[in-house]
Coordinates of C-alpha atoms and ligand atoms in Angstrom, one line a residue:
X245 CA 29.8 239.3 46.5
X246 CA 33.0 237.7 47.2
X247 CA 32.9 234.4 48.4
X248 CA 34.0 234.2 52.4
X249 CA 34.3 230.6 53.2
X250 CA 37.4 228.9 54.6
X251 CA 37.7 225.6 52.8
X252 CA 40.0 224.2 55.0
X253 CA 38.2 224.6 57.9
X254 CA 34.8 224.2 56.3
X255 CA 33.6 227.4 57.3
X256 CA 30.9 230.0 55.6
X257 CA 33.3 232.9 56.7
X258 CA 36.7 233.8 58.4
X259 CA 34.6 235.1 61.5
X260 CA 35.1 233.1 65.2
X261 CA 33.4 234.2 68.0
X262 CA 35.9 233.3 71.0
X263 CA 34.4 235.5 74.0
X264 CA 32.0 234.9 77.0
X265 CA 29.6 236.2 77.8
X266 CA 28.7 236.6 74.2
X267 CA 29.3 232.7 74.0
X268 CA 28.3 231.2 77.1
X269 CA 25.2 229.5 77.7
X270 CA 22.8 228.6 75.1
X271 CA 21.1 231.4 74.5
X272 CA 24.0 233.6 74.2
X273 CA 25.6 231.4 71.4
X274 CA 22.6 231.6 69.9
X275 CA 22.1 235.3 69.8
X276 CA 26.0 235.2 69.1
X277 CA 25.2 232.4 65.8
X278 CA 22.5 235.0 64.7
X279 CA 25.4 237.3 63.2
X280 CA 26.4 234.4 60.8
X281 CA 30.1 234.1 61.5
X282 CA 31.8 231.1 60.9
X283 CA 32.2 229.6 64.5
X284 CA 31.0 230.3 67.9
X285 CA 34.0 228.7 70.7
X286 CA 31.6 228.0 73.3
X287 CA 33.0 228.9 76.6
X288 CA 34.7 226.5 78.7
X289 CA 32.4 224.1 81.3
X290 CA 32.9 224.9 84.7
X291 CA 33.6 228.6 84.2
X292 CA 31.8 231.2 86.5
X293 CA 28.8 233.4 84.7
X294 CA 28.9 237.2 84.1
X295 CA 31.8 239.1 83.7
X296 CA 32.1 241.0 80.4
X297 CA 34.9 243.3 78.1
X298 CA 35.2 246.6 78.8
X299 CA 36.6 249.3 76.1
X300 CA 38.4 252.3 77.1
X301 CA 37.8 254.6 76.6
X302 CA 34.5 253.4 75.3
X303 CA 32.8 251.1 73.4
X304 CA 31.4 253.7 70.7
X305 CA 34.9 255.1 70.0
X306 CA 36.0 251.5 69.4
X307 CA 33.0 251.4 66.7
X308 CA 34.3 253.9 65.4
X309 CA 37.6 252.9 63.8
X310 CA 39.2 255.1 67.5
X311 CA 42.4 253.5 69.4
X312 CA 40.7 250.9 72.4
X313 CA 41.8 249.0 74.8
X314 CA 40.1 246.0 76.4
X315 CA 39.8 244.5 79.5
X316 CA 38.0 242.3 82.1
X317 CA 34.5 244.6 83.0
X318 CA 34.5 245.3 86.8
X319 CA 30.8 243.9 86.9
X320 CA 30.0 240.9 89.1
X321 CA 30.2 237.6 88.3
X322 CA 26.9 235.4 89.2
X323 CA 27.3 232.2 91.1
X324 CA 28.0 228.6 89.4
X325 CA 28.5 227.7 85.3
X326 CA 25.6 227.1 83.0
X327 CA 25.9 223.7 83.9
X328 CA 26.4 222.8 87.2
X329 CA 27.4 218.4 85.5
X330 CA 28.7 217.1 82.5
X331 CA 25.2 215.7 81.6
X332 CA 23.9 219.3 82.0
X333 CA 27.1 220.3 79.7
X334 CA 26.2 218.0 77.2
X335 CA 22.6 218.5 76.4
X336 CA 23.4 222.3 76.4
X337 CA 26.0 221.6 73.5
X338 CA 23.9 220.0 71.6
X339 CA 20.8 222.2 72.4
X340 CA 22.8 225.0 71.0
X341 CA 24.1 222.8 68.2
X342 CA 20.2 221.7 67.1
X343 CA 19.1 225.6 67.1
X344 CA 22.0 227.0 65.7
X345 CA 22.1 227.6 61.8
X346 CA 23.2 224.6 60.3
X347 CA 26.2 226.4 58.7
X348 CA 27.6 228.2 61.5
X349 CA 30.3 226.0 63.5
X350 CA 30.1 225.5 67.3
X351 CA 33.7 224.7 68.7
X352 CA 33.8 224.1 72.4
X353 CA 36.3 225.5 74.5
X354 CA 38.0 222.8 76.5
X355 CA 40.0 223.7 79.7
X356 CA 41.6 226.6 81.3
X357 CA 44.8 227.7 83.5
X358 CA 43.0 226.7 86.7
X359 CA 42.9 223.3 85.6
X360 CA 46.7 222.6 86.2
X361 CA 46.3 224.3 89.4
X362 CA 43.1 222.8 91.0
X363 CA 43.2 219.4 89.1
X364 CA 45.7 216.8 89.5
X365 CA 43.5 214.7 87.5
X366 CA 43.2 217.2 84.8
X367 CA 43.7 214.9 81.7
X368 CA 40.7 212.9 82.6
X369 CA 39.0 216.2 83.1
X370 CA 40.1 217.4 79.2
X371 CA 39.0 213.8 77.9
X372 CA 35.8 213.9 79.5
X373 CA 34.7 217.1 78.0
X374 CA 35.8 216.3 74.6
X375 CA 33.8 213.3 74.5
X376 CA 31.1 214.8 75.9
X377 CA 31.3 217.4 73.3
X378 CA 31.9 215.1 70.7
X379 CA 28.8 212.9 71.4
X380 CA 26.6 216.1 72.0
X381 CA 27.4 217.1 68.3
X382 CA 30.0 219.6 68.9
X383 CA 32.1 220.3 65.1
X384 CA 35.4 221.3 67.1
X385 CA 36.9 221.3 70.3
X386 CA 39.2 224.2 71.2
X387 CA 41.8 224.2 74.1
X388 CA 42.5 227.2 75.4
X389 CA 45.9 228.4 76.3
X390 CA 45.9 231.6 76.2
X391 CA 46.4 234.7 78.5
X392 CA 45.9 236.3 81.0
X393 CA 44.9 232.6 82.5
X394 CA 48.1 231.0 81.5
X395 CA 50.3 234.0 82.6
X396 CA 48.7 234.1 85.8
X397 CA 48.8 229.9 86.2
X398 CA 51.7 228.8 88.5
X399 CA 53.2 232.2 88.2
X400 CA 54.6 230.8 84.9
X401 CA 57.2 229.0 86.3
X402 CA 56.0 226.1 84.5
X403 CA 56.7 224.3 80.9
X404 CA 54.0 225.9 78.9
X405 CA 55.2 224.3 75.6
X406 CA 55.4 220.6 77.2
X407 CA 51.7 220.9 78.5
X408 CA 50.4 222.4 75.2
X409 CA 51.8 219.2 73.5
X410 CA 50.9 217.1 76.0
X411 CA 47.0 218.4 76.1
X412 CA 46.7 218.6 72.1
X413 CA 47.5 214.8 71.6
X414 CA 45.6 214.0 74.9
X415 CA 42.4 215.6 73.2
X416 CA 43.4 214.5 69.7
X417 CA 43.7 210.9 70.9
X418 CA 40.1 210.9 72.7
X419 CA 38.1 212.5 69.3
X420 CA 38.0 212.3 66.1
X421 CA 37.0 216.3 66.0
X422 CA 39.0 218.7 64.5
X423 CA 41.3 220.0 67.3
X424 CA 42.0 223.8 67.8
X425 CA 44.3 225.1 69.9
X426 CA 44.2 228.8 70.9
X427 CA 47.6 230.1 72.6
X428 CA 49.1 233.1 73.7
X429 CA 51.8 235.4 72.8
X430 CA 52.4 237.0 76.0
X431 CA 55.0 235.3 78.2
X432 CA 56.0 232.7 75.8
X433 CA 58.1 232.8 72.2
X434 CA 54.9 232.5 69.9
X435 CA 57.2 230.4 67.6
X436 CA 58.0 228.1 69.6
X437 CA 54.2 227.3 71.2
X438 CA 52.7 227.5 68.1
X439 CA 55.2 224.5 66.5
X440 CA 54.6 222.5 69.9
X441 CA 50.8 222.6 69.3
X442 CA 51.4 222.0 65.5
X443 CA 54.0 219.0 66.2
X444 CA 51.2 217.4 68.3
X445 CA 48.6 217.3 65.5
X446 CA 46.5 220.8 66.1
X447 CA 44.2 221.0 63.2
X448 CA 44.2 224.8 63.7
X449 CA 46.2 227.3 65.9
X450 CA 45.0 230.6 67.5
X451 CA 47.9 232.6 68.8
X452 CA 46.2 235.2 70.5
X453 CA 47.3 238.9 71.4
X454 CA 46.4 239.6 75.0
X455 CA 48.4 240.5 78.0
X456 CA 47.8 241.2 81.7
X457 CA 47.2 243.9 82.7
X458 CA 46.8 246.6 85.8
X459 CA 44.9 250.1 84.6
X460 CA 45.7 252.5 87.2
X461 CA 43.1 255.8 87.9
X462 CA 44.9 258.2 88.4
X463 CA 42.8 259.8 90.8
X464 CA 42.0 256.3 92.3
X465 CA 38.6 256.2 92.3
X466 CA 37.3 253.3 93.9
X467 CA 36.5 251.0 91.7
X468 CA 38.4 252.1 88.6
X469 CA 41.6 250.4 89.1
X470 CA 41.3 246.9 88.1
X471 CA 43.6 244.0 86.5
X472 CA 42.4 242.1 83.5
X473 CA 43.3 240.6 80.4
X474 CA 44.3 243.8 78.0
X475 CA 44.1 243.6 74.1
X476 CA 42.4 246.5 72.0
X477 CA 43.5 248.2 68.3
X478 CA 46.8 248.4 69.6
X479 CA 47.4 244.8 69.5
X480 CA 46.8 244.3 65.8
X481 CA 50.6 245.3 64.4
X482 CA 51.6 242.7 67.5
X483 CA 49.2 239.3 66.4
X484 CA 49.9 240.5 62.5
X485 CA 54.0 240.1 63.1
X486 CA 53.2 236.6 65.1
X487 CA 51.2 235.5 62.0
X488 CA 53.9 236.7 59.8
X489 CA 56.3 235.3 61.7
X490 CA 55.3 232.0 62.1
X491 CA 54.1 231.5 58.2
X492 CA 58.1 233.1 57.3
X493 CA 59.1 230.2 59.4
X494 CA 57.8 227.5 57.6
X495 CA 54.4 226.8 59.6
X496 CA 51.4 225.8 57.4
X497 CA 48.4 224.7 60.0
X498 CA 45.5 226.9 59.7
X499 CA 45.3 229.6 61.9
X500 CA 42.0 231.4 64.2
X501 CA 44.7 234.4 65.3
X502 CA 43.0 237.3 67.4
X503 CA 43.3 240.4 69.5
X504 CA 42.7 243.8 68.6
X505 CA 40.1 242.9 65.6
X506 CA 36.9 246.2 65.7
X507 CA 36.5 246.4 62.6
X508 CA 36.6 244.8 58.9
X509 CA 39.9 246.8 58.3
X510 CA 41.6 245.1 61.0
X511 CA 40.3 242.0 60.7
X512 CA 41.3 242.5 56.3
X513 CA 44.8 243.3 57.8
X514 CA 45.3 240.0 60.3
X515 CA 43.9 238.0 57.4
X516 CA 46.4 239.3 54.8
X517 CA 49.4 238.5 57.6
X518 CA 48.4 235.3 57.0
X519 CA 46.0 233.7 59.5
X520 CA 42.9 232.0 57.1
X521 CA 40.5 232.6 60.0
X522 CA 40.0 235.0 63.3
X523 CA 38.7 235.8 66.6
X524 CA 36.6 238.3 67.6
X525 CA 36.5 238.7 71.4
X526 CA 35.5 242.5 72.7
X527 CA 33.9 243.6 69.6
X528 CA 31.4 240.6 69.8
X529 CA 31.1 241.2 73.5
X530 CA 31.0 245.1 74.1
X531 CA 29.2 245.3 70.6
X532 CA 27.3 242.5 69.8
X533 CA 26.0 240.6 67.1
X534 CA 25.1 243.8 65.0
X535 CA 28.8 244.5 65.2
X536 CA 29.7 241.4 63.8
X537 CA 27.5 241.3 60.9
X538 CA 28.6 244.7 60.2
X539 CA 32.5 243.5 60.5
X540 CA 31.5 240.6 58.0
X541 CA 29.5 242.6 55.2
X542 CA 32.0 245.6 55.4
X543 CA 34.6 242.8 54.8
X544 CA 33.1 241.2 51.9
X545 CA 32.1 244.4 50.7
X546 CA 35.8 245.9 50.6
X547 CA 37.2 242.6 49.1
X548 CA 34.8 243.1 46.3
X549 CA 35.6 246.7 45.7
X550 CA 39.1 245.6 45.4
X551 CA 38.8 242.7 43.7
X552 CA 39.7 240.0 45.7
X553 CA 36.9 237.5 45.0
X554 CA 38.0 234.6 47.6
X555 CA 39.8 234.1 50.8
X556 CA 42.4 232.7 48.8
X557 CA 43.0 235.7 47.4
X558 CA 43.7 237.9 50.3
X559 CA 45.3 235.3 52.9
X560 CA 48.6 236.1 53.2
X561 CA 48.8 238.9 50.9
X562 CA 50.9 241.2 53.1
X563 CA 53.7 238.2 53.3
X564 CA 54.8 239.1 49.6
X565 CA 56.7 242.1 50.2
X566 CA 58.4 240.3 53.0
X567 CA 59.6 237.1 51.2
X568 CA 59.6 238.2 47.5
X569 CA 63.0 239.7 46.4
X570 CA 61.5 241.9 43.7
X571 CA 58.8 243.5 46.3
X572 CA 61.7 243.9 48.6
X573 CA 63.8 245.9 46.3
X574 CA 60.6 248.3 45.4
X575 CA 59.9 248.6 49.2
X576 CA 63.7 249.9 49.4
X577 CA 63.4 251.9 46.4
X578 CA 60.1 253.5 47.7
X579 CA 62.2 254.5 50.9
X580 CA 64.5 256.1 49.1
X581 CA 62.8 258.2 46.9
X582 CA 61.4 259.3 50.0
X583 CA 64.3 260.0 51.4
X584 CA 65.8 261.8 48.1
X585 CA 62.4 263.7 47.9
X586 CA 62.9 265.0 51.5
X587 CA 66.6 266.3 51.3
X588 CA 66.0 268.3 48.1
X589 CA 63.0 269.8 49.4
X590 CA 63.3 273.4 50.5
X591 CA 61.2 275.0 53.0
X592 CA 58.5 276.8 51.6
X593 CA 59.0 280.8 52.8
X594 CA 55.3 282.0 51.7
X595 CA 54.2 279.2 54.6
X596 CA 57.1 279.8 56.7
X597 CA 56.5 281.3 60.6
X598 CA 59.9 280.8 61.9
X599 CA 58.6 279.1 64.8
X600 CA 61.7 276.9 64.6
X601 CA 60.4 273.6 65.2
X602 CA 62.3 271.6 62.2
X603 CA 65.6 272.7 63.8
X604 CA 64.5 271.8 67.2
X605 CA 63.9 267.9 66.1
X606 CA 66.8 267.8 63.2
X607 CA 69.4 265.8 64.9
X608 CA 71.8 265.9 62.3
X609 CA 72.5 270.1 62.3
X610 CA 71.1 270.0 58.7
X611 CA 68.6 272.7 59.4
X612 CA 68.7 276.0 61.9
X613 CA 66.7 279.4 61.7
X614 CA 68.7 282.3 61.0
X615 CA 67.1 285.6 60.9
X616 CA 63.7 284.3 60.9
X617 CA 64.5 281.6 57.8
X618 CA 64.9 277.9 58.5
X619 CA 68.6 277.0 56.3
X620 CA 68.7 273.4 55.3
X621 CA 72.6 271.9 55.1
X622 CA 74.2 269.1 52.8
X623 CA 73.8 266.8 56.4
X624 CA 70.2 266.4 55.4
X625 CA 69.9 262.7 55.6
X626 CA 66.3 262.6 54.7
X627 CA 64.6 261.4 58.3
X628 CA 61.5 263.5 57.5
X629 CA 61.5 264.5 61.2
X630 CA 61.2 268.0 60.6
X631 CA 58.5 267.4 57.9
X632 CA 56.4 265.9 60.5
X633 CA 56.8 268.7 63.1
X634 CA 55.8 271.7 60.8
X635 CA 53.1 273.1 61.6
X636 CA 52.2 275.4 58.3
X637 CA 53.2 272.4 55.8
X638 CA 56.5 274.9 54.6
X639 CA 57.9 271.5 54.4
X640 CA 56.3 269.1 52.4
X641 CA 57.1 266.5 49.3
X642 CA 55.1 265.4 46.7
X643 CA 52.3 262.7 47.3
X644 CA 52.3 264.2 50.8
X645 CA 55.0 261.9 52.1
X646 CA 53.0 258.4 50.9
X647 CA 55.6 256.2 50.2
X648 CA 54.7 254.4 46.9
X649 CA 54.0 257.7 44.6
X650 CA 56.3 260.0 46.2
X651 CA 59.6 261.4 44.4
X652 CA 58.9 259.3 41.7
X653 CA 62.0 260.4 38.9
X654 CA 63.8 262.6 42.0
X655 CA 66.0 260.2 42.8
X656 CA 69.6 261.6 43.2
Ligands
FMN172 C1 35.2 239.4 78.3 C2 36.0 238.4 77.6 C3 35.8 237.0 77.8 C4 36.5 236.1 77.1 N1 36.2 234.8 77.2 C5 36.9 233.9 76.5 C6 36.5 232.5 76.5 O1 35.5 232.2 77.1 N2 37.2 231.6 75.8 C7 38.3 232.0 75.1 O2 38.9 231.2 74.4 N3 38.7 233.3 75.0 C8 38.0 234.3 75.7 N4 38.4 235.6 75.6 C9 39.5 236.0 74.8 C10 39.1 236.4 73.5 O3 38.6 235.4 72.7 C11 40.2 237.0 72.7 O4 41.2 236.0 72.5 C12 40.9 238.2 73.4 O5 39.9 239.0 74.0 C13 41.6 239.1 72.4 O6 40.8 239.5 71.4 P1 39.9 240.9 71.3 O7 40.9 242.0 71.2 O8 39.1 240.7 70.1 O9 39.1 241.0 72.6 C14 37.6 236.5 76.3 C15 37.8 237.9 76.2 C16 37.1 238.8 76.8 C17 37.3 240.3 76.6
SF4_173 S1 58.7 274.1 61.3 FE1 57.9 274.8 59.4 S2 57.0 276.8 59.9 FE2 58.4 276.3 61.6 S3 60.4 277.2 61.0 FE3 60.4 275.1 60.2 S4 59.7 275.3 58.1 FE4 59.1 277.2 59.2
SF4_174 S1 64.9 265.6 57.0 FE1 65.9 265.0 58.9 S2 68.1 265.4 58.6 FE2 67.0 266.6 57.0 S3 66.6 268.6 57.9 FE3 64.8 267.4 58.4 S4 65.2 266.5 60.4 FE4 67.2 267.2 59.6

């Protein structure tokens, strides 16, 4: 089996389990700890019970590898936190830390957006909790920046990067624990919140895909339009670019990136942008622990079939053919084999129906049908547009279109 663990963060596996109600309360983190991932960020103190993710369209198609979305459920929310004192707070921490396997981490999730709204005092607030979840055992504290919360705090119109630098040496000055600091992507430049949380000493970053949002029914059915916080499969391209971004730019800190993660393939993907670690919110909520453990073997299984036998081997894997000349050049050349491959290719007339679909999308008069026969010009430029659209595969290149083996040796 390959080996999972995340030296630099001391963890048995990449996995962090960053959702309520999947980590709120004790016996959810424990249920949540059960899947052995590699963290579970309790959720913040004084944070309302109940609540949940919801997937549209559902839960099972997410399971299935299907386009999801995520949001807020609609269900109820029950009255009061957990813990109703910071004494309660604490001996629930380290209740959960005494039962939970020795190996899994428990991070606590200091903070959120209401805090700058509803506490002056919030600073005392922040070092409070970290002591208290430094003395109850805690291995990490976790401040949480990220959206919908922060987009909806003071209506933004306040300096996001100052508080994040101000919070993260605040909490780094009152513990000795590792420090992470989840942020968001939406509203902000990722860049720039990530370096403000890294310039103040954050052990680990989390920038985080998620965005408000409205889903409208069309029919309005009571109940079925609702605003939340909206990530889901879509997501993944977004966080994996943020990742990317931010190691092309220089930043080294270890990252717990998320949004969008269902499956071992996304999460292989987000690790190979770059990120050594990473969340998993809906999946762990809508899913549950099952889920995970699936995510994790199906992980470790893949990185064995292919021959990565460490973490080290597959973080940041994808950033070579961004930053390595020679993988650059290849990517190029790949393109334009492809290209070359498409504007010798010829429609096939034993598949051809006429139907005139290529020349309806060719944009650059390099195809029309002219007594029932599609006639390709020298404008060809190679777009592929028309390949897409055809219905019968008349137009087609070898390999299928893949971009690596096709047109190998047709290059003009
Ligand atoms: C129902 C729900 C509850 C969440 N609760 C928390 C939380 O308590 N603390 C936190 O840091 N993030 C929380 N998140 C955010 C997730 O950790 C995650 O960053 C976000 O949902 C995007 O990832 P996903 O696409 O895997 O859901 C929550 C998300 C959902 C859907
Ligand atoms: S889209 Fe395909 S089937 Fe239709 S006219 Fe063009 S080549 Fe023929
Ligand atoms: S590859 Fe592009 S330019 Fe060439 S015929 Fe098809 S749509 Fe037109």
């Amino acid at each position: 089996m390959a080996d999972l663990r995340v030296e630099k963060l001391g963890m048995i596996n990449p996995f962090v389990i960053a959702a309520s109600p999947a980590t709120h309360g004790v016996n959810a983190i424990l249920k949540s700890a059960s899947a052995r991932p590699g963290a579970v960020a309790m959720r913040n103190f004084r944070h309302p019970r109940g609540g949940g993710s919801l997937l549209l369209p559902s839960a099972k198609d997410a399971a299935a590898g299907k386009p999801a979305a995520q949001t807020h459920a609609p269900g109820g929310r029950l009255p009061g936190d957990w813990f109703s004192s910071l004494d309660e707070y604490e001996a629930g921490i380290a209740q959960a830390r005494a039962r939970m396997p020795a190996e899994v981490k428990l991070w606590v999730s200091l903070g959120a957006f209401w805090e700058t709204v509803q506490f002056p005092d919030w600073e005392k607030d922040w070092t409070d909790q970290a002591r208290v979840a430094e003395r109850a055992g805690a291995d990490a504290v976790e401040l949480h920046f990220n959206t919908p919360g922060i987009a909806w705090a003071r209506n933004r119109m306040f300096n996001l990067p100052g508080w994040i630098t101000a919070a993260t040496r605040l909490v780094k000055a009152a513990v000795r624990l590792p420090v992470m600091v989840k942020l968001p992507v939406e509203a902000v430049d990722p860049l720039q919140v990530m370096e403000a949380a890294v310039h103040a000493g954050a052990d680990a970053i989390g920038p985080t895909a998620r965005w408000c949002a409205l889903h409208i029914d069309l029919d309005l059915k009571p109940g079925a339009t609702f605003m939340g916080g909206y990530s889901g499969t879509q997501v993944l391209p977004i966080i994996c670019q943020t990742i990317a971004h931010a190691r092309l730019s220089g930043i080294q800190t270890p990252m717990f990136a998320g949004g969008g993660v269902y499956s071992w393939q996304d999460a292989a993907k987000l690790l190979m942008a770059g990120s050594e670690c990473l969340q998993l919110g809906s999946i762990a909520c809508s899913l549950g622990p099952r889920a995970v453990r699936r995510t994790i073997e199906g992980l470790n299984r893949w990185m064995d079939e292919t021959g990565h036998s460490d973490m080290n081997s597959l973080c940041g894997k994808a950033l070579e053919s961004l930053r390595d000349p020679a993988k650059i050049a290849e990517k190029n050349e790949c393109h334009e084999r492809l290209a070359a491959a498409r504007r010798q290719a010829q429609p096939d007339m034993a598949k051809c129906t006429a139907c005139g679909k290529c020349a309806d999308v060719c944009w650059f008069d390099a195809l029309s049908v002219q007594d029932r026969k599609p006639v390709k010009t020298e404008t060809c430029i190679g777009c592929g547009y028309c390949f897409d659209v055809c219905p019968t595969g008349a137009l087609s290149v070898p390999g299928g279109g893949s971009l690596p083996v096709v047109g190998r040796g047709t290059k003009e």
